Amino acid sequence: MLHFGEDFVWGAATAAHQVEGNNVASDWWAREHAAGSPVAEPSLDACDSFHRYPEDMRLLADAGLGAYRFSVEWARIEPEPGRISRAMLDHYRRMIDTALGLGLEPIVTLHHFTAPAWFARGGPGGGWLAADATERFGDYVGAVAPILSGVSRVCTINEPNMVALTHAEGVSFGELQAGGQPVPHRGVAEALLGAHRTARAVLGPAHRTGWTVATQAFDPEPGCEQAARDYGYLRDAWYLEVAADDDWVGVQAYTRTRIGPDGPVPAPEGAERTLTGWEYWPDALAEGVRLAHRMAPGTPVLVTENGIATADDRRRIDYTRAALAGLHAAMAEGITVEGYLHWSLLDNYEWGSFAPTFGLVAVDRETFARTPKPSLAWLGRVARNGGLDGED
Ligand code: BGC
């Protein structure tokens, strides 16, 4: 039996743009609908979780899980600069109350890749490079703060490294993981760190705040250990290092990228690949957690995303079991890990396509009917047992 401890939190995660639908004031919606857009498929109604979130949360709670990580959408709350929507704040407060009412811990993300279209347009360079970007984000966080009472863990910014990386090259999100990656834009990275620290100051000690980092398991080929460390530093390790004073740091892990003397090398011939094309590599989670601990040794880790895009739900269970076994081993080395949140609760909009299915729950694209997969019940059993106990 691999126990994870009494206080360990088990749950699943989503993000507003990927599940809510009709996020029309956001930069992503604008990108999806721009003439000649490189985005293959628009998000449209997504999973209609904007209306169906009570059903989503109930599925999670009924399965035996204890936490739901979701994001509040800046583009809905502040669709025009300085115009705060009371109705949208009320909506997100209802989500928090619904989670609490079901016995779920709501873990709230303030920024998960999307921003209002006006923010992305504003200022020289736009978005995070605008002179007042940090102040704008701080004002938004100040507007959200009053509805966050009863929420313990708040994530300020999801995957700042991916945000800075997409900014660097205009690359599409789907092309990012498991491959050669540009160095994240330094100016954007610094602006995001400023925004994160501003958000932490605005929220104050009433909440435990952190940010969530895409850890990428840059795996060295023999003799390339230093090359892999150097390659990874600006791509993920730096974002963990600057979390040293935070209340917790989020680790998100999916796959690995092998690093040879000249940078990334392809996955081995015949390696199993998931629906995103990434190598099946459950050890990525333990590697990400160990890296977080090395970079920010005093900061507790929260696994805020881990999962696999597959049409074979058995394989999702295999992957998750192996990732959890690795996580347990890392914890046995003395690393404090507060919980595990699976990505994702639902088959959702994977930044350009609905095809890579990461969900514990399937969603019918026409009717929005939810169908739990065996993996949901499996993870629920793990949560109820407090760990892995030979369940299949
Ligand atoms: C992101 C999610 C995304 C997932 C799978 C993470 O990088 O936070 O929004 O869906 O990975 O690609």
mmCIF file of C-alpha atoms and ligand atoms in Angstrom:
data_model
loop_
_atom_site.group_PDB
_atom_site.id
_atom_site.type_symbol
_atom_site.label_atom_id
_atom_site.label_comp_id
_atom_site.label_asym_id
_atom_site.label_seq_id
_atom_site.Cartn_x
_atom_site.Cartn_y
_atom_site.Cartn_z
ATOM 1 C CA MET A 1 0.000 0.000 0.000
ATOM 2 C CA LEU A 2 1.388 3.395 -0.955
ATOM 3 C CA HIS A 3 -0.159 5.937 1.418
ATOM 4 C CA PHE A 4 -0.007 9.658 0.713
ATOM 5 C CA GLY A 5 -1.033 10.942 4.125
ATOM 6 C CA GLU A 6 -4.153 12.226 5.830
ATOM 7 C CA ASP A 7 -3.972 15.813 4.591
ATOM 8 C CA PHE A 8 -3.098 14.931 1.012
ATOM 9 C CA VAL A 9 -5.605 16.508 -1.398
ATOM 10 C CA TRP A 10 -6.968 14.523 -4.353
ATOM 11 C CA GLY A 11 -8.770 16.230 -7.184
ATOM 12 C CA ALA A 12 -8.940 17.247 -10.818
ATOM 13 C CA ALA A 13 -8.450 20.438 -12.776
ATOM 14 C CA THR A 14 -9.911 22.424 -15.650
ATOM 15 C CA ALA A 15 -9.445 25.934 -17.046
ATOM 16 C CA ALA A 16 -12.163 28.407 -17.967
ATOM 17 C CA HIS A 17 -11.482 28.807 -21.678
ATOM 18 C CA GLN A 18 -11.154 25.073 -22.170
ATOM 19 C CA VAL A 19 -14.504 24.145 -20.624
ATOM 20 C CA GLU A 20 -16.848 27.127 -20.240
ATOM 21 C CA GLY A 21 -17.603 27.993 -23.873
ATOM 22 C CA ASN A 22 -18.259 31.370 -25.532
ATOM 23 C CA ASN A 23 -15.353 33.192 -23.956
ATOM 24 C CA VAL A 24 -15.955 35.903 -26.524
ATOM 25 C CA ALA A 25 -14.074 38.811 -24.937
ATOM 26 C CA SER A 26 -10.821 36.879 -24.638
ATOM 27 C CA ASP A 27 -7.659 37.098 -26.706
ATOM 28 C CA TRP A 28 -7.918 33.389 -27.489
ATOM 29 C CA TRP A 29 -11.413 33.760 -28.929
ATOM 30 C CA ALA A 30 -10.107 36.593 -31.103
ATOM 31 C CA ARG A 31 -7.204 34.412 -32.240
ATOM 32 C CA GLU A 32 -9.524 31.488 -33.022
ATOM 33 C CA HIS A 33 -11.689 33.696 -35.237
ATOM 34 C CA ALA A 34 -9.068 35.884 -36.899
ATOM 35 C CA ALA A 35 -8.801 35.655 -40.690
ATOM 36 C CA GLY A 36 -6.171 33.047 -41.587
ATOM 37 C CA SER A 37 -5.965 31.879 -37.979
ATOM 38 C CA PRO A 38 -3.463 29.065 -37.380
ATOM 39 C CA VAL A 39 -5.879 27.678 -34.768
ATOM 40 C CA ALA A 40 -7.404 24.596 -36.367
ATOM 41 C CA GLU A 41 -10.654 24.402 -34.425
ATOM 42 C CA PRO A 42 -12.387 27.138 -32.360
ATOM 43 C CA SER A 43 -13.562 26.563 -28.790
ATOM 44 C CA LEU A 44 -17.197 27.661 -29.411
ATOM 45 C CA ASP A 45 -19.399 26.161 -26.654
ATOM 46 C CA ALA A 46 -16.486 24.045 -25.328
ATOM 47 C CA CYS A 47 -18.099 21.816 -22.648
ATOM 48 C CA ASP A 48 -20.721 24.436 -21.683
ATOM 49 C CA SER A 49 -19.378 24.231 -18.145
ATOM 50 C CA PHE A 50 -20.303 27.875 -17.733
ATOM 51 C CA HIS A 51 -23.825 26.515 -17.167
ATOM 52 C CA ARG A 52 -23.060 22.900 -16.261
ATOM 53 C CA TYR A 53 -20.412 23.370 -13.558
ATOM 54 C CA PRO A 54 -22.690 22.021 -10.779
ATOM 55 C CA GLU A 55 -22.937 18.719 -12.655
ATOM 56 C CA ASP A 56 -19.165 18.670 -13.240
ATOM 57 C CA MET A 57 -18.406 19.276 -9.586
ATOM 58 C CA ARG A 58 -20.946 16.722 -8.440
ATOM 59 C CA LEU A 59 -19.338 14.036 -10.606
ATOM 60 C CA LEU A 60 -16.000 14.823 -8.997
ATOM 61 C CA ALA A 61 -17.364 14.815 -5.465
ATOM 62 C CA ASP A 62 -19.491 11.676 -5.960
ATOM 63 C CA ALA A 63 -16.432 9.810 -7.221
ATOM 64 C CA GLY A 64 -14.677 10.490 -3.918
ATOM 65 C CA LEU A 65 -12.332 13.284 -4.923
ATOM 66 C CA GLY A 66 -11.838 16.239 -2.623
ATOM 67 C CA ALA A 67 -10.715 19.231 -4.688
ATOM 68 C CA TYR A 68 -11.569 21.032 -7.905
ATOM 69 C CA ARG A 69 -9.068 23.367 -9.516
ATOM 70 C CA PHE A 70 -10.732 25.748 -11.949
ATOM 71 C CA SER A 71 -9.986 29.222 -13.265
ATOM 72 C CA VAL A 72 -11.925 32.456 -13.162
ATOM 73 C CA GLU A 73 -11.882 34.266 -16.488
ATOM 74 C CA TRP A 74 -10.389 37.747 -16.580
ATOM 75 C CA ALA A 75 -12.010 38.437 -19.977
ATOM 76 C CA ARG A 76 -15.474 37.870 -18.488
ATOM 77 C CA ILE A 77 -14.814 39.746 -15.259
ATOM 78 C CA GLU A 78 -13.248 42.768 -16.985
ATOM 79 C CA PRO A 79 -14.438 42.675 -20.612
ATOM 80 C CA GLU A 80 -13.453 46.329 -21.099
ATOM 81 C CA PRO A 81 -10.624 48.075 -19.238
ATOM 82 C CA GLY A 82 -11.794 49.056 -15.776
ATOM 83 C CA ARG A 83 -15.364 47.751 -16.303
ATOM 84 C CA ILE A 84 -15.849 45.022 -13.728
ATOM 85 C CA SER A 85 -18.844 42.751 -14.216
ATOM 86 C CA ARG A 86 -20.652 42.221 -10.904
ATOM 87 C CA ALA A 87 -22.673 39.430 -12.512
ATOM 88 C CA MET A 88 -19.546 37.513 -13.480
ATOM 89 C CA LEU A 89 -18.035 37.907 -10.033
ATOM 90 C CA ASP A 90 -21.321 36.561 -8.649
ATOM 91 C CA HIS A 91 -21.120 33.674 -11.089
ATOM 92 C CA TYR A 92 -17.655 32.670 -9.889
ATOM 93 C CA ARG A 93 -18.717 33.098 -6.258
ATOM 94 C CA ARG A 94 -21.543 30.654 -6.972
ATOM 95 C CA MET A 95 -18.956 28.219 -8.328
ATOM 96 C CA ILE A 96 -16.921 28.533 -5.144
ATOM 97 C CA ASP A 97 -20.041 28.058 -3.008
ATOM 98 C CA THR A 98 -21.113 25.050 -5.077
ATOM 99 C CA ALA A 99 -17.721 23.413 -4.543
ATOM 100 C CA LEU A 100 -17.762 24.127 -0.815
ATOM 101 C CA GLY A 101 -21.332 22.833 -0.580
ATOM 102 C CA LEU A 102 -20.249 19.545 -2.156
ATOM 103 C CA GLY A 103 -17.330 19.220 0.229
ATOM 104 C CA LEU A 104 -14.804 20.036 -2.485
ATOM 105 C CA GLU A 105 -11.888 22.369 -1.889
ATOM 106 C CA PRO A 106 -12.037 25.019 -4.616
ATOM 107 C CA ILE A 107 -8.526 25.785 -5.870
ATOM 108 C CA VAL A 108 -8.846 28.906 -7.970
ATOM 109 C CA THR A 109 -6.557 29.988 -10.812
ATOM 110 C CA LEU A 110 -6.656 33.683 -11.713
ATOM 111 C CA HIS A 111 -4.965 33.461 -15.110
ATOM 112 C CA HIS A 112 -4.920 30.308 -17.223
ATOM 113 C CA PHE A 113 -3.466 31.377 -20.617
ATOM 114 C CA THR A 114 -6.342 33.686 -21.586
ATOM 115 C CA ALA A 115 -6.613 37.432 -21.074
ATOM 116 C CA PRO A 116 -9.125 40.023 -22.232
ATOM 117 C CA ALA A 117 -8.646 40.906 -25.899
ATOM 118 C CA TRP A 118 -8.138 44.558 -24.879
ATOM 119 C CA PHE A 119 -5.256 43.567 -22.587
ATOM 120 C CA ALA A 120 -3.531 41.562 -25.311
ATOM 121 C CA ARG A 121 -3.843 44.529 -27.703
ATOM 122 C CA GLY A 122 -2.719 47.223 -25.293
ATOM 123 C CA GLY A 123 0.597 49.011 -25.285
ATOM 124 C CA PRO A 124 3.826 48.561 -27.217
ATOM 125 C CA GLY A 125 4.330 44.855 -27.740
ATOM 126 C CA GLY A 126 0.865 44.291 -26.272
ATOM 127 C CA GLY A 127 -0.156 42.143 -23.372
ATOM 128 C CA TRP A 128 2.513 41.528 -20.807
ATOM 129 C CA LEU A 129 4.974 43.923 -22.419
ATOM 130 C CA ALA A 130 2.714 46.926 -21.936
ATOM 131 C CA ALA A 131 4.087 49.341 -19.331
ATOM 132 C CA ASP A 132 1.000 49.036 -17.142
ATOM 133 C CA ALA A 133 0.487 45.258 -17.491
ATOM 134 C CA THR A 134 1.341 44.423 -13.892
ATOM 135 C CA GLU A 135 -0.863 47.207 -12.595
ATOM 136 C CA ARG A 136 -3.742 46.027 -14.806
ATOM 137 C CA PHE A 137 -3.395 42.492 -13.533
ATOM 138 C CA GLY A 138 -3.176 43.743 -9.957
ATOM 139 C CA ASP A 139 -6.407 45.719 -10.421
ATOM 140 C CA TYR A 140 -8.129 42.631 -11.784
ATOM 141 C CA VAL A 141 -6.910 40.542 -8.847
ATOM 142 C CA GLY A 142 -8.154 43.269 -6.510
ATOM 143 C CA ALA A 143 -11.591 43.008 -8.115
ATOM 144 C CA VAL A 144 -11.650 39.214 -7.684
ATOM 145 C CA ALA A 145 -10.294 39.181 -4.114
ATOM 146 C CA PRO A 146 -13.635 39.847 -2.360
ATOM 147 C CA ILE A 147 -15.240 36.727 -3.834
ATOM 148 C CA LEU A 148 -12.395 34.458 -2.734
ATOM 149 C CA SER A 149 -13.285 34.138 0.925
ATOM 150 C CA GLY A 150 -13.191 30.497 1.968
ATOM 151 C CA VAL A 151 -10.681 29.673 -0.783
ATOM 152 C CA SER A 152 -7.384 28.571 0.700
ATOM 153 C CA ARG A 153 -5.117 27.867 -2.280
ATOM 154 C CA VAL A 154 -5.052 30.392 -5.109
ATOM 155 C CA CYS A 155 -2.930 30.042 -8.251
ATOM 156 C CA THR A 156 -1.974 33.445 -9.642
ATOM 157 C CA ILE A 157 -0.727 32.456 -13.101
ATOM 158 C CA ASN A 158 -0.782 29.095 -14.828
ATOM 159 C CA GLU A 159 2.390 28.020 -16.616
ATOM 160 C CA PRO A 160 4.104 31.388 -16.869
ATOM 161 C CA ASN A 161 6.894 29.588 -18.722
ATOM 162 C CA MET A 162 4.489 28.563 -21.493
ATOM 163 C CA VAL A 163 3.025 32.074 -21.622
ATOM 164 C CA ALA A 164 6.513 33.568 -22.036
ATOM 165 C CA LEU A 165 7.458 30.875 -24.509
ATOM 166 C CA THR A 166 4.474 31.360 -26.822
ATOM 167 C CA HIS A 167 5.166 35.075 -26.723
ATOM 168 C CA ALA A 168 8.734 34.452 -27.842
ATOM 169 C CA GLU A 169 7.964 32.927 -31.186
ATOM 170 C CA GLY A 170 4.254 33.152 -31.810
ATOM 171 C CA VAL A 171 4.266 29.358 -31.751
ATOM 172 C CA SER A 172 0.980 27.593 -31.195
ATOM 173 C CA PHE A 173 0.454 25.912 -27.859
ATOM 174 C CA GLY A 174 0.043 22.473 -29.395
ATOM 175 C CA GLU A 175 3.538 22.602 -30.849
ATOM 176 C CA LEU A 176 5.188 23.318 -27.556
ATOM 177 C CA GLN A 177 5.697 20.341 -25.346
ATOM 178 C CA ALA A 178 8.047 17.494 -26.175
ATOM 179 C CA GLY A 179 10.129 19.066 -28.839
ATOM 180 C CA GLY A 180 12.684 21.762 -29.412
ATOM 181 C CA GLN A 181 11.488 24.832 -27.628
ATOM 182 C CA PRO A 182 12.406 28.480 -27.975
ATOM 183 C CA VAL A 183 13.674 30.240 -24.887
ATOM 184 C CA PRO A 184 10.771 31.991 -23.168
ATOM 185 C CA HIS A 185 10.717 35.759 -23.765
ATOM 186 C CA ARG A 186 12.732 37.268 -20.926
ATOM 187 C CA GLY A 187 10.730 40.506 -20.741
ATOM 188 C CA VAL A 188 7.446 38.609 -20.580
ATOM 189 C CA ALA A 189 8.877 36.269 -17.942
ATOM 190 C CA GLU A 190 9.900 39.235 -15.769
ATOM 191 C CA ALA A 191 6.514 40.912 -16.278
ATOM 192 C CA LEU A 192 4.735 37.715 -15.262
ATOM 193 C CA LEU A 193 6.880 37.434 -12.157
ATOM 194 C CA GLY A 194 6.005 41.039 -11.318
ATOM 195 C CA ALA A 195 2.321 40.294 -11.864
ATOM 196 C CA HIS A 196 2.570 37.188 -9.699
ATOM 197 C CA ARG A 197 4.196 39.093 -6.847
ATOM 198 C CA THR A 198 1.677 41.898 -7.160
ATOM 199 C CA ALA A 199 -1.165 39.384 -6.993
ATOM 200 C CA ARG A 200 0.351 37.785 -3.897
ATOM 201 C CA ALA A 201 0.577 41.189 -2.240
ATOM 202 C CA VAL A 202 -2.997 42.101 -3.210
ATOM 203 C CA LEU A 203 -4.367 38.811 -1.881
ATOM 204 C CA GLY A 204 -2.297 38.929 1.296
ATOM 205 C CA PRO A 205 -2.169 36.259 3.979
ATOM 206 C CA ALA A 206 -5.859 35.357 3.687
ATOM 207 C CA HIS A 207 -4.907 32.866 0.967
ATOM 208 C CA ARG A 208 -2.054 30.506 0.254
ATOM 209 C CA THR A 209 -0.782 31.621 -3.126
ATOM 210 C CA GLY A 210 1.538 30.138 -5.704
ATOM 211 C CA TRP A 211 1.975 29.725 -9.434
ATOM 212 C CA THR A 212 1.971 26.543 -11.478
ATOM 213 C CA VAL A 213 4.893 25.626 -13.707
ATOM 214 C CA ALA A 214 5.073 23.326 -16.742
ATOM 215 C CA THR A 215 7.937 21.047 -15.774
ATOM 216 C CA GLN A 216 9.296 19.267 -18.780
ATOM 217 C CA ALA A 217 11.611 16.478 -17.642
ATOM 218 C CA PHE A 218 14.579 17.449 -19.780
ATOM 219 C CA ASP A 219 16.190 14.024 -19.661
ATOM 220 C CA PRO A 220 19.924 13.925 -20.415
ATOM 221 C CA GLU A 221 21.424 11.435 -22.799
ATOM 222 C CA PRO A 222 24.496 9.853 -21.190
ATOM 223 C CA GLY A 223 27.105 12.532 -20.549
ATOM 224 C CA CYS A 224 24.677 15.398 -21.253
ATOM 225 C CA GLU A 225 23.642 16.143 -17.668
ATOM 226 C CA GLN A 226 24.981 19.700 -17.676
ATOM 227 C CA ALA A 227 23.588 20.354 -21.172
ATOM 228 C CA ALA A 228 20.130 19.279 -19.961
ATOM 229 C CA ARG A 229 20.359 21.502 -16.878
ATOM 230 C CA ASP A 230 21.396 24.467 -19.007
ATOM 231 C CA TYR A 231 18.662 23.799 -21.549
ATOM 232 C CA GLY A 232 16.034 23.560 -18.841
ATOM 233 C CA TYR A 233 17.042 26.503 -16.683
ATOM 234 C CA LEU A 234 15.272 29.304 -18.565
ATOM 235 C CA ARG A 235 12.532 26.975 -19.802
ATOM 236 C CA ASP A 236 11.268 25.661 -16.465
ATOM 237 C CA ALA A 237 13.751 25.651 -13.540
ATOM 238 C CA TRP A 238 13.928 29.464 -13.227
ATOM 239 C CA TYR A 239 10.148 29.637 -12.715
ATOM 240 C CA LEU A 240 10.476 27.182 -9.829
ATOM 241 C CA GLU A 241 13.477 28.942 -8.342
ATOM 242 C CA VAL A 242 11.619 32.264 -8.082
ATOM 243 C CA ALA A 243 8.823 30.469 -6.194
ATOM 244 C CA ALA A 244 11.129 30.036 -3.205
ATOM 245 C CA ASP A 245 9.132 32.475 -1.047
ATOM 246 C CA ASP A 246 5.691 31.348 -2.184
ATOM 247 C CA ASP A 247 3.226 29.384 -0.045
ATOM 248 C CA TRP A 248 3.368 26.458 -2.471
ATOM 249 C CA VAL A 249 4.496 25.780 -6.016
ATOM 250 C CA GLY A 250 2.459 23.949 -8.639
ATOM 251 C CA VAL A 251 4.107 21.198 -10.650
ATOM 252 C CA GLN A 252 2.506 20.194 -13.941
ATOM 253 C CA ALA A 253 4.014 17.267 -15.798
ATOM 254 C CA TYR A 254 3.104 15.169 -18.803
ATOM 255 C CA THR A 255 6.091 13.889 -20.750
ATOM 256 C CA ARG A 256 9.832 14.237 -21.185
ATOM 257 C CA THR A 257 12.176 15.775 -23.709
ATOM 258 C CA ARG A 258 15.518 14.030 -24.156
ATOM 259 C CA ILE A 259 18.509 16.295 -24.399
ATOM 260 C CA GLY A 260 21.654 15.348 -26.307
ATOM 261 C CA PRO A 261 24.853 17.364 -26.804
ATOM 262 C CA ASP A 262 23.134 19.614 -29.381
ATOM 263 C CA GLY A 263 19.777 19.987 -27.675
ATOM 264 C CA PRO A 264 16.519 18.004 -27.935
ATOM 265 C CA VAL A 265 16.578 14.594 -29.571
ATOM 266 C CA PRO A 266 13.479 12.712 -30.737
ATOM 267 C CA ALA A 267 11.798 10.070 -28.585
ATOM 268 C CA PRO A 268 13.282 6.586 -29.062
ATOM 269 C CA GLU A 269 12.163 4.611 -32.096
ATOM 270 C CA GLY A 270 8.921 2.783 -31.303
ATOM 271 C CA ALA A 271 8.216 4.783 -28.144
ATOM 272 C CA GLU A 272 4.543 4.867 -27.220
ATOM 273 C CA ARG A 273 2.981 8.228 -28.002
ATOM 274 C CA THR A 274 -0.199 9.796 -26.712
ATOM 275 C CA LEU A 275 -2.850 11.675 -28.715
ATOM 276 C CA THR A 276 -0.829 14.880 -28.397
ATOM 277 C CA GLY A 277 2.149 13.077 -29.951
ATOM 278 C CA TRP A 278 4.043 13.226 -26.689
ATOM 279 C CA GLU A 279 6.035 10.262 -25.426
ATOM 280 C CA TYR A 280 4.212 8.170 -22.805
ATOM 281 C CA TRP A 281 6.370 8.982 -19.787
ATOM 282 C CA PRO A 282 4.714 8.824 -16.375
ATOM 283 C CA ASP A 283 8.057 9.373 -14.590
ATOM 284 C CA ALA A 284 7.833 12.994 -15.736
ATOM 285 C CA LEU A 285 5.817 13.728 -12.610
ATOM 286 C CA ALA A 286 8.420 12.558 -10.098
ATOM 287 C CA GLU A 287 11.130 14.303 -12.119
ATOM 288 C CA GLY A 288 9.164 17.555 -12.069
ATOM 289 C CA VAL A 289 8.562 17.320 -8.332
ATOM 290 C CA ARG A 290 12.247 16.645 -7.651
ATOM 291 C CA LEU A 291 13.240 19.614 -9.810
ATOM 292 C CA ALA A 292 10.799 21.880 -7.945
ATOM 293 C CA HIS A 293 12.280 20.734 -4.653
ATOM 294 C CA ARG A 294 15.838 21.356 -5.851
ATOM 295 C CA MET A 295 15.006 24.855 -7.079
ATOM 296 C CA ALA A 296 12.756 25.899 -4.166
ATOM 297 C CA PRO A 297 13.628 23.494 -1.345
ATOM 298 C CA GLY A 298 11.493 25.159 1.329
ATOM 299 C CA THR A 299 8.335 25.465 -0.764
ATOM 300 C CA PRO A 300 5.713 22.711 -0.557
ATOM 301 C CA VAL A 301 4.741 21.223 -3.905
ATOM 302 C CA LEU A 302 1.197 20.802 -5.165
ATOM 303 C CA VAL A 303 0.729 18.673 -8.270
ATOM 304 C CA THR A 304 -1.666 20.934 -10.133
ATOM 305 C CA GLU A 305 -1.754 18.989 -13.421
ATOM 306 C CA ASN A 306 -0.773 15.538 -14.597
ATOM 307 C CA GLY A 307 -2.498 13.362 -17.147
ATOM 308 C CA ILE A 308 -2.538 11.860 -20.607
ATOM 309 C CA ALA A 309 -4.445 12.396 -23.846
ATOM 310 C CA THR A 310 -5.677 8.968 -24.851
ATOM 311 C CA ALA A 311 -8.745 7.244 -26.244
ATOM 312 C CA ASP A 312 -7.809 4.161 -24.199
ATOM 313 C CA ASP A 313 -8.955 4.809 -20.659
ATOM 314 C CA ARG A 314 -7.056 1.725 -19.363
ATOM 315 C CA ARG A 315 -3.887 3.452 -20.461
ATOM 316 C CA ARG A 316 -4.938 6.584 -18.548
ATOM 317 C CA ILE A 317 -5.213 4.465 -15.413
ATOM 318 C CA ASP A 318 -1.833 2.800 -16.089
ATOM 319 C CA TYR A 319 -0.215 6.174 -16.641
ATOM 320 C CA THR A 320 -1.723 7.724 -13.534
ATOM 321 C CA ARG A 321 -0.855 4.748 -11.351
ATOM 322 C CA ALA A 322 2.766 4.864 -12.519
ATOM 323 C CA ALA A 323 2.938 8.653 -12.083
ATOM 324 C CA LEU A 324 1.550 8.321 -8.535
ATOM 325 C CA ALA A 325 4.006 5.562 -7.660
ATOM 326 C CA GLY A 326 6.824 7.853 -8.789
ATOM 327 C CA LEU A 327 5.337 10.707 -6.799
ATOM 328 C CA HIS A 328 5.205 8.523 -3.709
ATOM 329 C CA ALA A 329 8.878 7.638 -4.152
ATOM 330 C CA ALA A 330 9.764 11.339 -4.396
ATOM 331 C CA MET A 331 7.778 12.037 -1.226
ATOM 332 C CA ALA A 332 9.583 9.189 0.550
ATOM 333 C CA GLU A 333 12.818 11.095 -0.133
ATOM 334 C CA GLY A 334 11.466 13.871 2.088
ATOM 335 C CA ILE A 335 9.754 16.183 -0.428
ATOM 336 C CA THR A 336 6.568 17.773 0.893
ATOM 337 C CA VAL A 337 3.726 17.341 -1.597
ATOM 338 C CA GLU A 338 0.305 18.649 -0.608
ATOM 339 C CA GLY A 339 -1.847 16.980 -3.221
ATOM 340 C CA TYR A 340 -2.487 15.647 -6.690
ATOM 341 C CA LEU A 341 -4.885 17.234 -9.194
ATOM 342 C CA HIS A 342 -5.448 15.273 -12.369
ATOM 343 C CA TRP A 343 -5.625 16.998 -15.748
ATOM 344 C CA SER A 344 -8.370 16.972 -16.613
ATOM 345 C CA LEU A 345 -11.828 16.417 -15.206
ATOM 346 C CA LEU A 346 -13.374 16.705 -18.679
ATOM 347 C CA ASP A 347 -12.514 16.025 -22.295
ATOM 348 C CA ASN A 348 -12.096 19.669 -23.197
ATOM 349 C CA TYR A 349 -10.733 22.205 -25.667
ATOM 350 C CA GLU A 350 -7.044 21.491 -25.997
ATOM 351 C CA TRP A 351 -5.967 24.893 -27.335
ATOM 352 C CA GLY A 352 -6.883 24.397 -30.977
ATOM 353 C CA SER A 353 -8.531 20.991 -31.014
ATOM 354 C CA PHE A 354 -10.999 18.815 -29.161
ATOM 355 C CA ALA A 355 -9.247 15.655 -30.379
ATOM 356 C CA PRO A 356 -6.690 15.060 -27.579
ATOM 357 C CA THR A 357 -8.941 13.708 -24.829
ATOM 358 C CA PHE A 358 -7.425 14.234 -21.364
ATOM 359 C CA GLY A 359 -10.675 13.771 -19.401
ATOM 360 C CA LEU A 360 -11.774 11.482 -16.621
ATOM 361 C CA VAL A 361 -15.221 12.282 -18.016
ATOM 362 C CA ALA A 362 -16.236 12.227 -21.691
ATOM 363 C CA VAL A 363 -18.348 15.073 -23.063
ATOM 364 C CA ASP A 364 -20.713 14.647 -25.998
ATOM 365 C CA ARG A 365 -19.936 17.464 -28.430
ATOM 366 C CA GLU A 366 -23.596 17.846 -29.509
ATOM 367 C CA THR A 367 -25.555 17.378 -26.289
ATOM 368 C CA PHE A 368 -22.844 18.135 -23.702
ATOM 369 C CA ALA A 369 -23.876 14.928 -21.902
ATOM 370 C CA ARG A 370 -21.186 13.843 -19.451
ATOM 371 C CA THR A 371 -20.130 10.190 -19.292
ATOM 372 C CA PRO A 372 -17.681 9.284 -16.550
ATOM 373 C CA LYS A 373 -14.882 6.987 -17.663
ATOM 374 C CA PRO A 374 -13.613 4.114 -15.485
ATOM 375 C CA SER A 375 -10.590 6.272 -14.636
ATOM 376 C CA LEU A 376 -12.804 8.667 -12.657
ATOM 377 C CA ALA A 377 -14.033 5.892 -10.376
ATOM 378 C CA TRP A 378 -10.489 4.502 -10.185
ATOM 379 C CA LEU A 379 -8.994 7.828 -9.067
ATOM 380 C CA GLY A 380 -11.890 8.241 -6.642
ATOM 381 C CA ARG A 381 -11.012 4.870 -5.066
ATOM 382 C CA VAL A 382 -7.383 5.937 -4.788
ATOM 383 C CA ALA A 383 -8.523 9.116 -3.043
ATOM 384 C CA ARG A 384 -10.835 7.247 -0.657
ATOM 385 C CA ASN A 385 -8.078 4.762 0.182
ATOM 386 C CA GLY A 386 -5.576 7.587 0.584
ATOM 387 C CA GLY A 387 -3.223 5.966 -1.891
ATOM 388 C CA LEU A 388 -2.504 3.017 -4.150
ATOM 389 C CA ASP A 389 -3.690 -0.315 -2.860
ATOM 390 C CA GLY A 390 -3.642 -2.675 -5.813
ATOM 391 C CA GLU A 391 -6.949 -1.370 -7.233
ATOM 392 C CA ASP A 392 -7.353 -1.899 -10.964
HETATM 393 C C1 BGC B 1 -2.064 23.418 -19.564
HETATM 394 C C2 BGC B 1 -3.448 22.950 -19.920
HETATM 395 C C3 BGC B 1 -3.362 21.982 -21.082
HETATM 396 C C4 BGC B 1 -2.520 20.782 -20.659
HETATM 397 C C5 BGC B 1 -2.363 19.723 -21.718
HETATM 398 C C6 BGC B 1 -1.025 22.330 -19.562
HETATM 399 O O1 BGC B 1 0.132 22.800 -20.128
HETATM 400 O O2 BGC B 1 -2.090 24.138 -18.350
HETATM 401 O O3 BGC B 1 -4.239 24.062 -20.218
HETATM 402 O O4 BGC B 1 -4.596 21.589 -21.555
HETATM 403 O O5 BGC B 1 -1.251 21.226 -20.318
HETATM 404 O O6 BGC B 1 -1.717 20.228 -22.837
#
